[in-house]
Coordinates of C-alpha atoms in Angstrom, one line a residue:
X1 CA 21.0 11.3 59.7
X2 CA 19.8 14.8 58.6
X3 CA 18.3 13.6 55.8
X4 CA 16.3 11.2 58.1
X5 CA 15.3 13.9 60.2
X6 CA 14.3 16.4 57.7
X7 CA 12.1 13.4 56.0
X8 CA 10.8 12.7 59.5
X9 CA 10.0 16.4 60.2
X10 CA 8.1 16.8 56.9
X11 CA 6.3 13.8 57.3
X12 CA 5.0 14.4 60.9
X13 CA 4.4 18.2 60.2
X14 CA 2.0 17.4 57.1
X15 CA 0.2 14.8 58.8
X16 CA -0.3 16.4 62.1
X17 CA -1.1 19.5 60.7
X18 CA -0.1 22.3 63.4
X19 CA -1.3 25.3 61.2
X20 CA -4.6 23.9 60.6
X21 CA -5.0 22.5 64.3
X22 CA -4.2 26.1 65.3
X23 CA -6.7 27.9 63.0
X24 CA -9.6 25.4 63.9
X25 CA -8.4 25.8 67.7
X26 CA -8.7 29.5 67.5
X27 CA -12.5 29.1 66.3
X28 CA -13.4 26.2 69.0
X29 CA -11.7 28.4 71.9
X30 CA -13.0 31.7 70.7
X31 CA -15.0 32.2 74.2
X32 CA -12.2 31.1 76.4
X33 CA -9.9 33.4 78.4
X34 CA -6.4 33.3 77.1
X35 CA -5.5 31.1 80.6
X36 CA -8.3 28.5 79.9
X37 CA -7.0 28.3 76.1
X38 CA -3.5 27.9 77.1
X39 CA -4.2 25.2 79.5
X40 CA -6.3 23.4 76.9
X41 CA -3.6 23.7 74.5
X42 CA -1.0 22.2 76.5
X43 CA -3.0 19.6 77.7
X44 CA -3.6 18.6 74.2
X45 CA 0.0 18.5 73.0
X46 CA 0.8 16.3 75.9
X47 CA -1.9 13.9 75.1
X48 CA -1.3 13.7 71.4
X49 CA 2.4 13.4 71.9
X50 CA 2.0 10.3 74.3
X51 CA -0.2 8.7 71.7
X52 CA 2.1 9.2 68.8
X53 CA 5.2 8.0 70.9
X54 CA 3.2 4.9 71.7
X55 CA 2.6 4.3 68.2
X56 CA 6.2 5.2 67.0
X57 CA 7.8 3.2 69.7
X58 CA 5.5 0.1 69.8
X59 CA 3.4 0.2 66.7
X60 CA 5.8 -1.8 64.4
X61 CA 6.4 -4.6 67.2
X62 CA 3.0 -5.1 67.7
X63 CA 2.3 -5.6 64.0
X64 CA 5.2 -7.9 63.6
X65 CA 3.4 -10.1 66.4
X66 CA 0.5 -10.1 64.2
X67 CA 2.3 -11.3 61.5
X68 CA 2.5 -8.0 59.5
X69 CA 5.8 -7.5 57.6
X70 CA 7.5 -4.4 57.1
X71 CA 6.9 -4.3 53.5
X72 CA 3.3 -4.6 54.1
X73 CA 3.5 -1.8 56.8
X74 CA 5.4 0.6 54.3
X75 CA 3.1 -0.4 51.3
X76 CA -0.2 0.4 53.5
X77 CA 1.5 3.4 55.4
X78 CA 2.3 4.9 51.7
X79 CA -1.2 4.6 50.5
X80 CA -2.6 6.1 53.7
X81 CA -0.4 9.0 53.3
X82 CA -1.1 9.2 49.9
X83 CA -4.8 9.5 50.3
X84 CA -4.2 12.3 53.0
X85 CA -1.9 14.1 50.6
X86 CA -4.3 13.9 48.0
X87 CA -7.0 15.7 50.5
X88 CA -4.8 18.4 51.1
X89 CA -3.7 19.2 47.4
X90 CA -7.1 19.4 46.4
X91 CA -8.4 20.6 49.8
X92 CA -11.7 18.5 49.9
X93 CA -14.6 20.1 51.9
X94 CA -14.8 16.4 53.9
X95 CA -11.3 15.1 54.0
X96 CA -9.8 12.5 56.3
X97 CA -8.0 15.2 58.6
X98 CA -10.9 17.7 59.0
X99 CA -13.8 17.0 61.2
X100 CA -17.3 15.7 60.3
X101 CA -20.0 17.9 61.0
X102 CA -21.5 15.7 63.9
X103 CA -17.9 15.7 65.2
X104 CA -17.9 19.5 65.1
X105 CA -21.0 19.8 66.8
X106 CA -19.8 17.3 69.5
X107 CA -16.6 19.8 69.7
X108 CA -18.6 22.9 70.4
X109 CA -20.6 21.6 73.2
X110 CA -17.4 19.6 74.7
X111 CA -16.4 20.9 78.2
X112 CA -12.8 19.7 77.4
X113 CA -11.5 20.4 73.8
X114 CA -8.0 19.0 74.8
X115 CA -8.9 15.5 74.5
X116 CA -11.8 15.9 71.7
X117 CA -11.2 16.9 69.1
X118 CA -7.7 18.6 69.6
X119 CA -5.5 15.9 70.8
X120 CA -7.4 13.3 68.8
X121 CA -8.3 13.2 65.9
X122 CA -7.0 16.7 65.0
X123 CA -3.4 16.2 66.3
X124 CA -2.9 12.5 66.9
X125 CA -5.0 11.2 63.9
X126 CA -4.6 8.0 61.5
X127 CA -2.3 9.6 59.4
X128 CA -0.1 10.8 62.0
X129 CA -0.2 7.4 63.8
X130 CA 0.7 5.4 60.5
X131 CA 3.4 8.1 59.8
X132 CA 5.3 7.2 63.4
X133 CA 4.9 3.6 62.9
X134 CA 6.2 3.8 59.1
X135 CA 8.9 5.8 59.8
X136 CA 10.2 3.9 62.8
X137 CA 10.1 0.8 61.1
X138 CA 12.8 2.0 58.6
X139 CA 15.0 2.5 61.6
X140 CA 15.3 -1.4 62.0
X141 CA 18.2 -2.1 64.6
X142 CA 19.7 1.4 64.1
X143 CA 19.0 3.5 67.3
X144 CA 20.3 6.6 65.6
X145 CA 17.7 6.4 62.9
X146 CA 14.9 6.0 65.7
X147 CA 16.3 8.9 67.8
X148 CA 16.3 11.0 64.5
X149 CA 12.5 10.0 64.1
X150 CA 11.9 10.8 67.6
X151 CA 13.4 14.2 67.8
X152 CA 11.6 15.2 64.6
X153 CA 8.4 14.4 66.4
X154 CA 9.1 16.3 69.8
X155 CA 10.3 19.4 67.6
X156 CA 7.1 19.2 65.5
X157 CA 5.1 18.8 68.6
X158 CA 7.0 21.7 70.3
X159 CA 6.1 23.8 67.1
X160 CA 2.3 22.6 67.3
X161 CA 2.5 23.7 70.9
X162 CA 3.7 27.4 70.1
X163 CA 1.3 27.6 67.2
X164 CA -1.8 26.7 69.4
X165 CA -0.6 29.4 72.0
X166 CA -0.6 31.8 69.3
X167 CA -3.9 30.6 67.8
X168 CA -5.9 33.6 68.0
X169 CA -3.3 35.7 66.5
X170 CA -2.4 33.2 63.7
X171 CA -6.0 33.0 62.5
X172 CA -6.2 36.9 62.2
X173 CA -2.8 36.9 60.5
X174 CA -3.4 34.1 58.1
X175 CA -6.2 34.7 55.3
X176 CA -8.0 31.7 53.9
X177 CA -5.8 31.7 50.7
X178 CA -2.4 31.5 52.8
X179 CA -3.8 28.7 54.4
X180 CA -4.8 26.8 51.4
X181 CA -1.6 27.4 49.7
X182 CA 0.4 26.0 52.7
X183 CA -1.8 23.2 52.7
X184 CA -1.2 22.3 49.1
X185 CA 2.6 22.7 49.3
X186 CA 2.8 20.3 52.5
X187 CA 0.3 17.9 50.3
X188 CA 2.9 17.6 47.4
X189 CA 5.6 17.0 49.7
X190 CA 3.8 14.2 51.7
X191 CA 2.6 12.8 48.5
X192 CA 6.3 12.4 47.4
X193 CA 6.9 10.7 50.6
X194 CA 3.9 8.5 50.3
X195 CA 5.1 7.4 47.0
X196 CA 8.5 6.5 48.3
X197 CA 7.2 4.6 51.1
X198 CA 4.9 2.7 48.3
X199 CA 8.0 1.9 46.3
X200 CA 10.0 0.8 49.4
X201 CA 7.3 -1.4 50.4
X202 CA 7.0 -3.0 47.1
X203 CA 10.6 -3.7 46.5
X204 CA 10.7 -5.2 50.2
X205 CA 8.1 -7.4 49.1
X206 CA 9.8 -8.6 46.0
X207 CA 6.8 -7.3 43.7
X208 CA 9.3 -4.5 42.3
X209 CA 12.7 -5.0 41.5
X210 CA 15.5 -3.0 43.6
X211 CA 17.7 -0.7 41.9
X212 CA 20.6 -1.5 40.2

């Protein structure tokens, strides 16, 4: 069960990106006082947590009703997570987990940063949603497996809230180089998880022979 929890924690941490979100939040909330900034951080984490819990618990049954198999889900999830991992490793200027220029401009003018862009798409983005569905799909009928996934999600969101509350201090302490190094390390880890999910999906579909 520990290995399941560690895999889930690493996957959620890489796809949610608490550190990157905290650094960006520090920039977006620079003009706000501490009380308002903390209020936004708590609200954003609650909204993002709700979205990810819904996708983790109900995403796979919904896809099953649409006729999507677990093997197909694992394969698609592996591809999506792999693309995000490549963005993280090569630190592309316009990656799937960063805001586009129009989104950034709208965020600067938004009265409520908690909903957009903090809760979504920064925290509860496509990668994190896909990760939740993918991880829960592996649980099948094993409640302890699903419990480990949910606990990992709650822990990551708790860490995310802590980092958002400390966003200004983190932004000052971390230089650009440190941020890029951490992003690449988690990108490599996420890439390995993505490839494993892809292998599992291909094996489950019968396209790849299972190991001996």
